[in-house]
Amino acid sequence: MIAEAIHAEGLTKAFGRTRALDGLDLAVRTGEVHGFLGPNGAGKTTTIRILLGLMRADGGKATLLGGNPWEDATALHRRLAYVPGDVTLWPNLTGGEVIDLLGRLRGGLNPKRRAELVERFELDPRKKGRAYSKGNRQKVALVAALASDVELLILDEPTSGLDPLMEEVFRQVVAEERQRGDRTVLLSSHILSEVEALCDRVTIIRAGRTVESGSLEDLRHLGRITIDASLLRVPSDLAALPGVHDLSVYGSHVHLSADQSELDGVMRRLAEAGLRNLVSRPPTLEELFLRHYQHEEPVGAAR
Amino acid sequence: MTGTFALLRLVLRRDRVIMPIWIIGLTLAPVAYLSSIKAAYPDAAARQHYYDINVGSATFAVRNGPLYGSSRGELLAWQCGFVPVVVALIALLTVVRHTRTEEEAGRRELTGATVVGRYAGLAAALLAACGAVTAYGLLVALGLSAQGLPIGGSLALGAEFCVTGWVFAGVGAIAAQLTWGAGGARGIAIGVLALAFLLRAAGDSGSGWMAWLSPIGWAHRVRPFAGEQWWIVVLSLGVNVLFGALAAVLSTRRDLGAALLPARLGRATAPASLRSPLGLAWRLQRGTLLMWTIGVALVGLIMGGVARNIGEMARDNKAIADAVIRMGGGGAVMDAYLASVMTLFGFAVSGYAIQATLKMRAEEAAGRAEPVLATAVGRIGWAACHLLFGLLGPAVVLAAAGLTTGLAHGGSTGLVPAALAQLPAVWIVAALAVALTGLLPRLTSGAWGILGVFLLLSLVGTALQWNTAVLGISPFAHLARMPGEPFSIGSFA
């Protein structure tokens, strides 16, 4: 088994004058659920299309399941299943027909699993494509992908349009896939709670470039720890302390975030000031995410 | 009706390119015809001769409608006999595009939730289509009277073109209420137009009353330059309002996004035939193929039936025989007529070939190609499955056309090869559509424009005896005129 199901280095892609990808790196280990995060237009869908061989990169190198996504597209596609972000169905085909068709085109699907998924997602497979709502179209694509026995699942914002109950079903199903250990999932999303719940590692991209990549643990180390403390007396030089950010003081109560590298110094200073109460919290993914997008000017972000 | 004006502006904004193009482009046709009539038939005697040889011809009656007299205006109006069909087609497509297509795409929901009345969308689409048609009619009248034709007749010819536009805008509006999809609505409306054409053709080449059943027949009976019948113009406006109101009533009988014709539940699993890209292409294309095959088979029956009458008429009238032979080229009158019918089939089936070929682009544009190509289906294989219908589909449709024409004409299957002889030109049109899909995917509808140019060269260019190098641009000019001429590959070199 290859160590990395997906490996991309320095991918570039321009549409006319807009640079959709600008040196993007992505590494997904075999058997993991990998979160692929970025705001709208960051280049997630473009990257996925390149990995699927539906688009050719202008530059850089991509390997998918050990093969070249453009050259070996059809052979590789037997080993993966894909759920597009915006699912459109054939208006005159029923959902059940689409599930079977896509499964067969991929080389077969597991009928038992298909029936189980149709039931769990509460999908009526007899309706025609045009009669489904957005969430139901999404379910059709999800069942078609998840019912296939493939090595790699590429899911592009798969829960958009699903109601919270169905989102929960989706999480359970992906969690089961993860426990099997032989399936790799690339999950593009901007629902951070979903990524936090499901993913082993994440890659955050912005304006066509990878800005952060690693396990959630690793990323948390890069982020800031949020501290709420009640002090006997508030030191006046707190704001000037290295590594202290977003300081606000309400009477004897302080709220701040601190760089993890400077945590030791900050905590000493707080302890000196007479701690009465302390709550500290590791950075959430949302904070990591927002930090990357709010503190920098956008550079030619485009889809 | 609140918000109609705002929606009308949206419609005009979206059609800001296509609308002026068709209005001006289609104005050029009668203006160019008029100059060529002036040049080719300078005096009354020449025009009288032209009139004499054409007036009794059933073939020309099928194509152009009745010829009322030998004045410049009358000859012009007759030569423009096909224009009402084109205007009708544009009008109905415009209305469906801004009603059912919007609704199917979910954009109607977006606008419908704003301060917009229930009928505003329908009203805006009808106003835009009818407004454009009326502007076109006025422009024609202006252009012709500027060239020295009587103002009354010029206005009447402009009005003749509006008659079908107004009526079929209403037909489009009704069709848009009947089906779930825009494709189905277009199919119904175009089917009504085809029926109207057949009724008119049958009426004009045989018993006159059948033409009165057809709005296209009404248009010709406005009689521009030949004692104008203005009441027909008023009648068609009335029909337009009536159809519009009917569509509005129908639209309140159904829900947003729904149709009057109900949708049924389908099967929960795919049949065994749906297991390959070819199976999918068959599923997506079979309806169109079937409709076309039935459609041309019916037209073939009528055309073949007309051919019998022609044989009898030609025996009595030498002028007709001469005219048909001059048009056709091959020996006998009958062969010449049948060959021109086959040419018409060639053009019609080219339309099908474009439709079948561009299905591929439609799939891609709608995002339905993506999930298929993400499976173990290669892009070439996927395209080939659709192209199969662009290539073999026309062969099936043409064979059906030849078969029924031959059966109705003489009870033989002998016309099938003559119909199939059109295939090379049809394939060239399909190939151009494929090339556009590959090279300029946003301009694939240009394939229809190319077919339009070929049709213009064939209908107008041949009649006006343009330079053969110009006429030779059209692949249809290189086909063997079967029956009559032997088939030869060489003419394509």
PDB file of N, CA, C and O in Angstrom, chain B residues 137-199:
ATOM      1  N   GLY B 137     -41.195  43.769 -37.660  1.00  0.00           N
ATOM      2  CA  GLY B 137     -42.164  44.083 -38.709  1.00  0.00           C
ATOM      3  C   GLY B 137     -42.059  45.526 -39.159  1.00  0.00           C
ATOM      4  O   GLY B 137     -42.080  45.828 -40.360  1.00  0.00           O
ATOM      5  N   LEU B 138     -41.919  46.442 -38.203  1.00  0.00           N
ATOM      6  CA  LEU B 138     -41.825  47.866 -38.544  1.00  0.00           C
ATOM      7  C   LEU B 138     -40.552  48.144 -39.322  1.00  0.00           C
ATOM      8  O   LEU B 138     -40.552  48.915 -40.290  1.00  0.00           O
ATOM      9  N   LEU B 139     -39.458  47.505 -38.915  1.00  0.00           N
ATOM     10  CA  LEU B 139     -38.180  47.723 -39.595  1.00  0.00           C
ATOM     11  C   LEU B 139     -38.265  47.247 -41.044  1.00  0.00           C
ATOM     12  O   LEU B 139     -37.758  47.907 -41.965  1.00  0.00           O
ATOM     13  N   VAL B 140     -38.924  46.107 -41.261  1.00  0.00           N
ATOM     14  CA  VAL B 140     -39.111  45.598 -42.626  1.00  0.00           C
ATOM     15  C   VAL B 140     -39.910  46.612 -43.452  1.00  0.00           C
ATOM     16  O   VAL B 140     -39.529  46.960 -44.572  1.00  0.00           O
ATOM     17  N   ALA B 141     -41.031  47.094 -42.854  1.00  0.00           N
ATOM     18  CA  ALA B 141     -41.870  48.054 -43.569  1.00  0.00           C
ATOM     19  C   ALA B 141     -41.066  49.292 -43.944  1.00  0.00           C
ATOM     20  O   ALA B 141     -41.140  49.798 -45.071  1.00  0.00           O
ATOM     21  N   LEU B 142     -40.260  49.747 -42.986  1.00  0.00           N
ATOM     22  CA  LEU B 142     -39.447  50.948 -43.205  1.00  0.00           C
ATOM     23  C   LEU B 142     -38.448  50.718 -44.330  1.00  0.00           C
ATOM     24  O   LEU B 142     -38.314  51.532 -45.260  1.00  0.00           O
ATOM     25  N   GLY B 143     -37.753  49.555 -44.272  1.00  0.00           N
ATOM     26  CA  GLY B 143     -36.732  49.248 -45.262  1.00  0.00           C
ATOM     27  C   GLY B 143     -37.310  49.142 -46.666  1.00  0.00           C
ATOM     28  O   GLY B 143     -36.722  49.630 -47.632  1.00  0.00           O
ATOM     29  N   LEU B 144     -38.486  48.515 -46.788  1.00  0.00           N
ATOM     30  CA  LEU B 144     -39.065  48.294 -48.108  1.00  0.00           C
ATOM     31  C   LEU B 144     -39.644  49.582 -48.677  1.00  0.00           C
ATOM     32  O   LEU B 144     -39.479  49.865 -49.864  1.00  0.00           O
ATOM     33  N   SER B 145     -40.314  50.377 -47.829  1.00  0.00           N
ATOM     34  CA  SER B 145     -40.873  51.620 -48.364  1.00  0.00           C
ATOM     35  C   SER B 145     -39.747  52.579 -48.734  1.00  0.00           C
ATOM     36  O   SER B 145     -39.861  53.360 -49.671  1.00  0.00           O
ATOM     37  N   ALA B 146     -38.609  52.489 -48.014  1.00  0.00           N
ATOM     38  CA  ALA B 146     -37.466  53.325 -48.371  1.00  0.00           C
ATOM     39  C   ALA B 146     -36.920  52.928 -49.731  1.00  0.00           C
ATOM     40  O   ALA B 146     -36.313  53.724 -50.431  1.00  0.00           O
ATOM     41  N   GLN B 147     -37.138  51.682 -50.134  1.00  0.00           N
ATOM     42  CA  GLN B 147     -36.677  51.223 -51.446  1.00  0.00           C
ATOM     43  C   GLN B 147     -37.721  51.457 -52.528  1.00  0.00           C
ATOM     44  O   GLN B 147     -37.592  50.931 -53.632  1.00  0.00           O
ATOM     45  N   GLY B 148     -38.797  52.137 -52.193  1.00  0.00           N
ATOM     46  CA  GLY B 148     -39.744  52.555 -53.218  1.00  0.00           C
ATOM     47  C   GLY B 148     -41.001  51.712 -53.337  1.00  0.00           C
ATOM     48  O   GLY B 148     -41.796  51.919 -54.252  1.00  0.00           O
ATOM     49  N   LEU B 149     -41.210  50.756 -52.438  1.00  0.00           N
ATOM     50  CA  LEU B 149     -42.456  49.989 -52.495  1.00  0.00           C
ATOM     51  C   LEU B 149     -43.569  50.799 -51.823  1.00  0.00           C
ATOM     52  O   LEU B 149     -43.289  51.618 -50.950  1.00  0.00           O
ATOM     53  N   PRO B 150     -44.824  50.556 -52.186  1.00  0.00           N
ATOM     54  CA  PRO B 150     -45.938  51.278 -51.563  1.00  0.00           C
ATOM     55  C   PRO B 150     -45.933  51.079 -50.044  1.00  0.00           C
ATOM     56  O   PRO B 150     -45.667  49.974 -49.569  1.00  0.00           O
ATOM     57  N   ILE B 151     -46.250  52.160 -49.340  1.00  0.00           N
ATOM     58  CA  ILE B 151     -46.154  52.114 -47.880  1.00  0.00           C
ATOM     59  C   ILE B 151     -47.156  51.122 -47.291  1.00  0.00           C
ATOM     60  O   ILE B 151     -46.834  50.381 -46.351  1.00  0.00           O
ATOM     61  N   GLY B 152     -48.362  51.070 -47.862  1.00  0.00           N
ATOM     62  CA  GLY B 152     -49.391  50.168 -47.329  1.00  0.00           C
ATOM     63  C   GLY B 152     -48.957  48.718 -47.423  1.00  0.00           C
ATOM     64  O   GLY B 152     -49.035  47.966 -46.463  1.00  0.00           O
ATOM     65  N   GLY B 153     -48.466  48.337 -48.592  1.00  0.00           N
ATOM     66  CA  GLY B 153     -48.027  46.961 -48.806  1.00  0.00           C
ATOM     67  C   GLY B 153     -46.829  46.618 -47.941  1.00  0.00           C
ATOM     68  O   GLY B 153     -46.745  45.528 -47.374  1.00  0.00           O
ATOM     69  N   SER B 154     -45.904  47.587 -47.809  1.00  0.00           N
ATOM     70  CA  SER B 154     -44.726  47.342 -46.976  1.00  0.00           C
ATOM     71  C   SER B 154     -45.142  47.067 -45.546  1.00  0.00           C
ATOM     72  O   SER B 154     -44.637  46.140 -44.896  1.00  0.00           O
ATOM     73  N   LEU B 155     -46.065  47.894 -45.050  1.00  0.00           N
ATOM     74  CA  LEU B 155     -46.567  47.692 -43.692  1.00  0.00           C
ATOM     75  C   LEU B 155     -47.243  46.325 -43.577  1.00  0.00           C
ATOM     76  O   LEU B 155     -47.070  45.613 -42.587  1.00  0.00           O
ATOM     77  N   ALA B 156     -48.008  45.956 -44.619  1.00  0.00           N
ATOM     78  CA  ALA B 156     -48.728  44.687 -44.571  1.00  0.00           C
ATOM     79  C   ALA B 156     -47.750  43.514 -44.564  1.00  0.00           C
ATOM     80  O   ALA B 156     -47.973  42.513 -43.877  1.00  0.00           O
ATOM     81  N   LEU B 157     -46.646  43.633 -45.315  1.00  0.00           N
ATOM     82  CA  LEU B 157     -45.670  42.539 -45.314  1.00  0.00           C
ATOM     83  C   LEU B 157     -45.016  42.426 -43.939  1.00  0.00           C
ATOM     84  O   LEU B 157     -44.843  41.320 -43.396  1.00  0.00           O
ATOM     85  N   GLY B 158     -44.677  43.599 -43.360  1.00  0.00           N
ATOM     86  CA  GLY B 158     -44.160  43.587 -41.990  1.00  0.00           C
ATOM     87  C   GLY B 158     -45.164  42.937 -41.051  1.00  0.00           C
ATOM     88  O   GLY B 158     -44.811  42.114 -40.205  1.00  0.00           O
ATOM     89  N   ALA B 159     -46.445  43.286 -41.231  1.00  0.00           N
ATOM     90  CA  ALA B 159     -47.488  42.734 -40.366  1.00  0.00           C
ATOM     91  C   ALA B 159     -47.631  41.236 -40.595  1.00  0.00           C
ATOM     92  O   ALA B 159     -47.868  40.470 -39.663  1.00  0.00           O
ATOM     93  N   GLU B 160     -47.475  40.800 -41.857  1.00  0.00           N
ATOM     94  CA  GLU B 160     -47.560  39.363 -42.154  1.00  0.00           C
ATOM     95  C   GLU B 160     -46.538  38.589 -41.319  1.00  0.00           C
ATOM     96  O   GLU B 160     -46.840  37.535 -40.773  1.00  0.00           O
ATOM     97  N   PHE B 161     -45.326  39.166 -41.226  1.00  0.00           N
ATOM     98  CA  PHE B 161     -44.288  38.486 -40.445  1.00  0.00           C
ATOM     99  C   PHE B 161     -44.646  38.481 -38.962  1.00  0.00           C
ATOM    100  O   PHE B 161     -44.280  37.573 -38.224  1.00  0.00           O
ATOM    101  N   CYS B 162     -45.352  39.571 -38.519  1.00  0.00           N
ATOM    102  CA  CYS B 162     -45.703  39.646 -37.094  1.00  0.00           C
ATOM    103  C   CYS B 162     -46.793  38.643 -36.732  1.00  0.00           C
ATOM    104  O   CYS B 162     -46.837  38.152 -35.592  1.00  0.00           O
ATOM    105  N   VAL B 163     -47.679  38.336 -37.689  1.00  0.00           N
ATOM    106  CA  VAL B 163     -48.835  37.482 -37.390  1.00  0.00           C
ATOM    107  C   VAL B 163     -48.408  36.189 -36.710  1.00  0.00           C
ATOM    108  O   VAL B 163     -48.872  35.854 -35.621  1.00  0.00           O
ATOM    109  N   THR B 164     -47.449  35.480 -37.347  1.00  0.00           N
ATOM    110  CA  THR B 164     -47.027  34.202 -36.762  1.00  0.00           C
ATOM    111  C   THR B 164     -46.236  34.419 -35.483  1.00  0.00           C
ATOM    112  O   THR B 164     -46.330  33.622 -34.554  1.00  0.00           O
ATOM    113  N   GLY B 165     -45.460  35.505 -35.446  1.00  0.00           N
ATOM    114  CA  GLY B 165     -44.685  35.796 -34.242  1.00  0.00           C
ATOM    115  C   GLY B 165     -45.594  35.969 -33.042  1.00  0.00           C
ATOM    116  O   GLY B 165     -45.368  35.382 -31.986  1.00  0.00           O
ATOM    117  N   TRP B 166     -46.652  36.745 -33.222  1.00  0.00           N
ATOM    118  CA  TRP B 166     -47.584  36.994 -32.126  1.00  0.00           C
ATOM    119  C   TRP B 166     -48.285  35.697 -31.700  1.00  0.00           C
ATOM    120  O   TRP B 166     -48.373  35.377 -30.522  1.00  0.00           O
ATOM    121  N   VAL B 167     -48.804  34.971 -32.685  1.00  0.00           N
ATOM    122  CA  VAL B 167     -49.554  33.761 -32.347  1.00  0.00           C
ATOM    123  C   VAL B 167     -48.651  32.750 -31.644  1.00  0.00           C
ATOM    124  O   VAL B 167     -49.014  32.180 -30.613  1.00  0.00           O
ATOM    125  N   PHE B 168     -47.435  32.543 -32.177  1.00  0.00           N
ATOM    126  CA  PHE B 168     -46.594  31.490 -31.613  1.00  0.00           C
ATOM    127  C   PHE B 168     -45.895  31.909 -30.331  1.00  0.00           C
ATOM    128  O   PHE B 168     -45.452  31.049 -29.558  1.00  0.00           O
ATOM    129  N   ALA B 169     -45.806  33.217 -30.066  1.00  0.00           N
ATOM    130  CA  ALA B 169     -45.383  33.636 -28.728  1.00  0.00           C
ATOM    131  C   ALA B 169     -46.402  33.105 -27.722  1.00  0.00           C
ATOM    132  O   ALA B 169     -46.048  32.585 -26.657  1.00  0.00           O
ATOM    133  N   GLY B 170     -47.697  33.199 -28.091  1.00  0.00           N
ATOM    134  CA  GLY B 170     -48.767  32.681 -27.228  1.00  0.00           C
ATOM    135  C   GLY B 170     -48.697  31.166 -27.108  1.00  0.00           C
ATOM    136  O   GLY B 170     -48.870  30.608 -26.019  1.00  0.00           O
ATOM    137  N   VAL B 171     -48.397  30.486 -28.227  1.00  0.00           N
ATOM    138  CA  VAL B 171     -48.266  29.023 -28.180  1.00  0.00           C
ATOM    139  C   VAL B 171     -47.131  28.631 -27.231  1.00  0.00           C
ATOM    140  O   VAL B 171     -47.272  27.726 -26.405  1.00  0.00           O
ATOM    141  N   GLY B 172     -46.010  29.363 -27.333  1.00  0.00           N
ATOM    142  CA  GLY B 172     -44.883  29.101 -26.442  1.00  0.00           C
ATOM    143  C   GLY B 172     -45.278  29.284 -24.981  1.00  0.00           C
ATOM    144  O   GLY B 172     -44.909  28.493 -24.114  1.00  0.00           O
ATOM    145  N   ALA B 173     -46.060  30.330 -24.711  1.00  0.00           N
ATOM    146  CA  ALA B 173     -46.476  30.622 -23.332  1.00  0.00           C
ATOM    147  C   ALA B 173     -47.336  29.491 -22.777  1.00  0.00           C
ATOM    148  O   ALA B 173     -47.201  29.108 -21.615  1.00  0.00           O
ATOM    149  N   ILE B 174     -48.224  28.949 -23.616  1.00  0.00           N
ATOM    150  CA  ILE B 174     -49.073  27.839 -23.154  1.00  0.00           C
ATOM    151  C   ILE B 174     -48.227  26.590 -22.946  1.00  0.00           C
ATOM    152  O   ILE B 174     -48.327  25.916 -21.919  1.00  0.00           O
ATOM    153  N   ALA B 175     -47.355  26.292 -23.922  1.00  0.00           N
ATOM    154  CA  ALA B 175     -46.525  25.087 -23.828  1.00  0.00           C
ATOM    155  C   ALA B 175     -45.675  25.127 -22.561  1.00  0.00           C
ATOM    156  O   ALA B 175     -45.439  24.100 -21.926  1.00  0.00           O
ATOM    157  N   ALA B 176     -45.234  26.335 -22.179  1.00  0.00           N
ATOM    158  CA  ALA B 176     -44.376  26.472 -20.998  1.00  0.00           C
ATOM    159  C   ALA B 176     -45.102  26.081 -19.715  1.00  0.00           C
ATOM    160  O   ALA B 176     -44.470  25.798 -18.702  1.00  0.00           O
ATOM    161  N   GLN B 177     -46.451  26.065 -19.743  1.00  0.00           N
ATOM    162  CA  GLN B 177     -47.194  25.687 -18.543  1.00  0.00           C
ATOM    163  C   GLN B 177     -47.403  24.172 -18.471  1.00  0.00           C
ATOM    164  O   GLN B 177     -47.812  23.651 -17.435  1.00  0.00           O
ATOM    165  N   LEU B 178     -47.191  23.485 -19.593  1.00  0.00           N
ATOM    166  CA  LEU B 178     -47.617  22.090 -19.668  1.00  0.00           C
ATOM    167  C   LEU B 178     -46.600  21.091 -19.137  1.00  0.00           C
ATOM    168  O   LEU B 178     -46.956  20.060 -18.603  1.00  0.00           O
ATOM    169  N   THR B 179     -45.327  21.387 -19.328  1.00  0.00           N
ATOM    170  CA  THR B 179     -44.318  20.377 -19.006  1.00  0.00           C
ATOM    171  C   THR B 179     -43.415  20.833 -17.876  1.00  0.00           C
ATOM    172  O   THR B 179     -43.376  22.006 -17.527  1.00  0.00           O
ATOM    173  N   TRP B 180     -42.643  19.887 -17.328  1.00  0.00           N
ATOM    174  CA  TRP B 180     -41.690  20.199 -16.263  1.00  0.00           C
ATOM    175  C   TRP B 180     -40.456  20.872 -16.829  1.00  0.00           C
ATOM    176  O   TRP B 180     -39.892  21.746 -16.210  1.00  0.00           O
ATOM    177  N   GLY B 181     -40.038  20.390 -17.977  1.00  0.00           N
ATOM    178  CA  GLY B 181     -38.761  20.848 -18.503  1.00  0.00           C
ATOM    179  C   GLY B 181     -38.938  21.788 -19.679  1.00  0.00           C
ATOM    180  O   GLY B 181     -39.934  21.729 -20.403  1.00  0.00           O
ATOM    181  N   ALA B 182     -37.946  22.680 -19.874  1.00  0.00           N
ATOM    182  CA  ALA B 182     -37.991  23.603 -21.001  1.00  0.00           C
ATOM    183  C   ALA B 182     -37.901  22.832 -22.314  1.00  0.00           C
ATOM    184  O   ALA B 182     -38.528  23.219 -23.309  1.00  0.00           O
ATOM    185  N   GLY B 183     -37.145  21.731 -22.306  1.00  0.00           N
ATOM    186  CA  GLY B 183     -37.001  20.939 -23.528  1.00  0.00           C
ATOM    187  C   GLY B 183     -38.349  20.423 -24.009  1.00  0.00           C
ATOM    188  O   GLY B 183     -38.691  20.519 -25.188  1.00  0.00           O
ATOM    189  N   GLY B 184     -39.153  19.907 -23.074  1.00  0.00           N
ATOM    190  CA  GLY B 184     -40.471  19.403 -23.423  1.00  0.00           C
ATOM    191  C   GLY B 184     -41.376  20.514 -23.939  1.00  0.00           C
ATOM    192  O   GLY B 184     -42.112  20.329 -24.910  1.00  0.00           O
ATOM    193  N   ALA B 185     -41.304  21.684 -23.288  1.00  0.00           N
ATOM    194  CA  ALA B 185     -42.131  22.816 -23.715  1.00  0.00           C
ATOM    195  C   ALA B 185     -41.761  23.251 -25.125  1.00  0.00           C
ATOM    196  O   ALA B 185     -42.630  23.490 -25.975  1.00  0.00           O
ATOM    197  N   ARG B 186     -40.455  23.322 -25.385  1.00  0.00           N
ATOM    198  CA  ARG B 186     -40.001  23.671 -26.736  1.00  0.00           C
ATOM    199  C   ARG B 186     -40.507  22.648 -27.736  1.00  0.00           C
ATOM    200  O   ARG B 186     -40.968  22.997 -28.825  1.00  0.00           O
ATOM    201  N   GLY B 187     -40.410  21.374 -27.360  1.00  0.00           N
ATOM    202  CA  GLY B 187     -40.849  20.298 -28.255  1.00  0.00           C
ATOM    203  C   GLY B 187     -42.312  20.445 -28.622  1.00  0.00           C
ATOM    204  O   GLY B 187     -42.686  20.351 -29.795  1.00  0.00           O
ATOM    205  N   ILE B 188     -43.164  20.716 -27.613  1.00  0.00           N
ATOM    206  CA  ILE B 188     -44.599  20.853 -27.877  1.00  0.00           C
ATOM    207  C   ILE B 188     -44.846  22.037 -28.803  1.00  0.00           C
ATOM    208  O   ILE B 188     -45.559  21.934 -29.811  1.00  0.00           O
ATOM    209  N   ALA B 189     -44.238  23.184 -28.484  1.00  0.00           N
ATOM    210  CA  ALA B 189     -44.484  24.392 -29.278  1.00  0.00           C
ATOM    211  C   ALA B 189     -43.981  24.218 -30.713  1.00  0.00           C
ATOM    212  O   ALA B 189     -44.660  24.605 -31.677  1.00  0.00           O
ATOM    213  N   ILE B 190     -42.800  23.602 -30.867  1.00  0.00           N
ATOM    214  CA  ILE B 190     -42.265  23.396 -32.216  1.00  0.00           C
ATOM    215  C   ILE B 190     -43.132  22.378 -32.959  1.00  0.00           C
ATOM    216  O   ILE B 190     -43.357  22.505 -34.166  1.00  0.00           O
ATOM    217  N   GLY B 191     -43.646  21.394 -32.222  1.00  0.00           N
ATOM    218  CA  GLY B 191     -44.551  20.436 -32.848  1.00  0.00           C
ATOM    219  C   GLY B 191     -45.792  21.130 -33.409  1.00  0.00           C
ATOM    220  O   GLY B 191     -46.233  20.830 -34.523  1.00  0.00           O
ATOM    221  N   VAL B 192     -46.346  22.074 -32.643  1.00  0.00           N
ATOM    222  CA  VAL B 192     -47.503  22.828 -33.125  1.00  0.00           C
ATOM    223  C   VAL B 192     -47.130  23.623 -34.374  1.00  0.00           C
ATOM    224  O   VAL B 192     -47.885  23.685 -35.351  1.00  0.00           O
ATOM    225  N   LEU B 193     -45.922  24.193 -34.364  1.00  0.00           N
ATOM    226  CA  LEU B 193     -45.461  24.957 -35.526  1.00  0.00           C
ATOM    227  C   LEU B 193     -45.331  24.048 -36.744  1.00  0.00           C
ATOM    228  O   LEU B 193     -45.738  24.412 -37.859  1.00  0.00           O
ATOM    229  N   ALA B 194     -44.778  22.851 -36.528  1.00  0.00           N
ATOM    230  CA  ALA B 194     -44.621  21.909 -37.640  1.00  0.00           C
ATOM    231  C   ALA B 194     -45.988  21.523 -38.201  1.00  0.00           C
ATOM    232  O   ALA B 194     -46.174  21.457 -39.423  1.00  0.00           O
ATOM    233  N   LEU B 195     -46.943  21.298 -37.302  1.00  0.00           N
ATOM    234  CA  LEU B 195     -48.299  20.964 -37.739  1.00  0.00           C
ATOM    235  C   LEU B 195     -48.883  22.111 -38.561  1.00  0.00           C
ATOM    236  O   LEU B 195     -49.494  21.901 -39.614  1.00  0.00           O
ATOM    237  N   ALA B 196     -48.660  23.341 -38.069  1.00  0.00           N
ATOM    238  CA  ALA B 196     -49.162  24.519 -38.788  1.00  0.00           C
ATOM    239  C   ALA B 196     -48.542  24.592 -40.176  1.00  0.00           C
ATOM    240  O   ALA B 196     -49.211  24.919 -41.161  1.00  0.00           O
ATOM    241  N   PHE B 197     -47.246  24.268 -40.256  1.00  0.00           N
ATOM    242  CA  PHE B 197     -46.583  24.304 -41.556  1.00  0.00           C
ATOM    243  C   PHE B 197     -47.188  23.262 -42.495  1.00  0.00           C
ATOM    244  O   PHE B 197     -47.464  23.545 -43.669  1.00  0.00           O
ATOM    245  N   LEU B 198     -47.396  22.058 -41.962  1.00  0.00           N
ATOM    246  CA  LEU B 198     -47.933  20.980 -42.802  1.00  0.00           C
ATOM    247  C   LEU B 198     -49.332  21.331 -43.299  1.00  0.00           C
ATOM    248  O   LEU B 198     -49.654  21.127 -44.474  1.00  0.00           O
ATOM    249  N   LEU B 199     -50.174  21.858 -42.394  1.00  0.00           N
ATOM    250  CA  LEU B 199     -51.532  22.224 -42.792  1.00  0.00           C
ATOM    251  C   LEU B 199     -51.486  23.275 -43.885  1.00  0.00           C
ATOM    252  O   LEU B 199     -52.217  23.213 -44.872  1.00  0.00           O
TER     253      LEU B 199
END
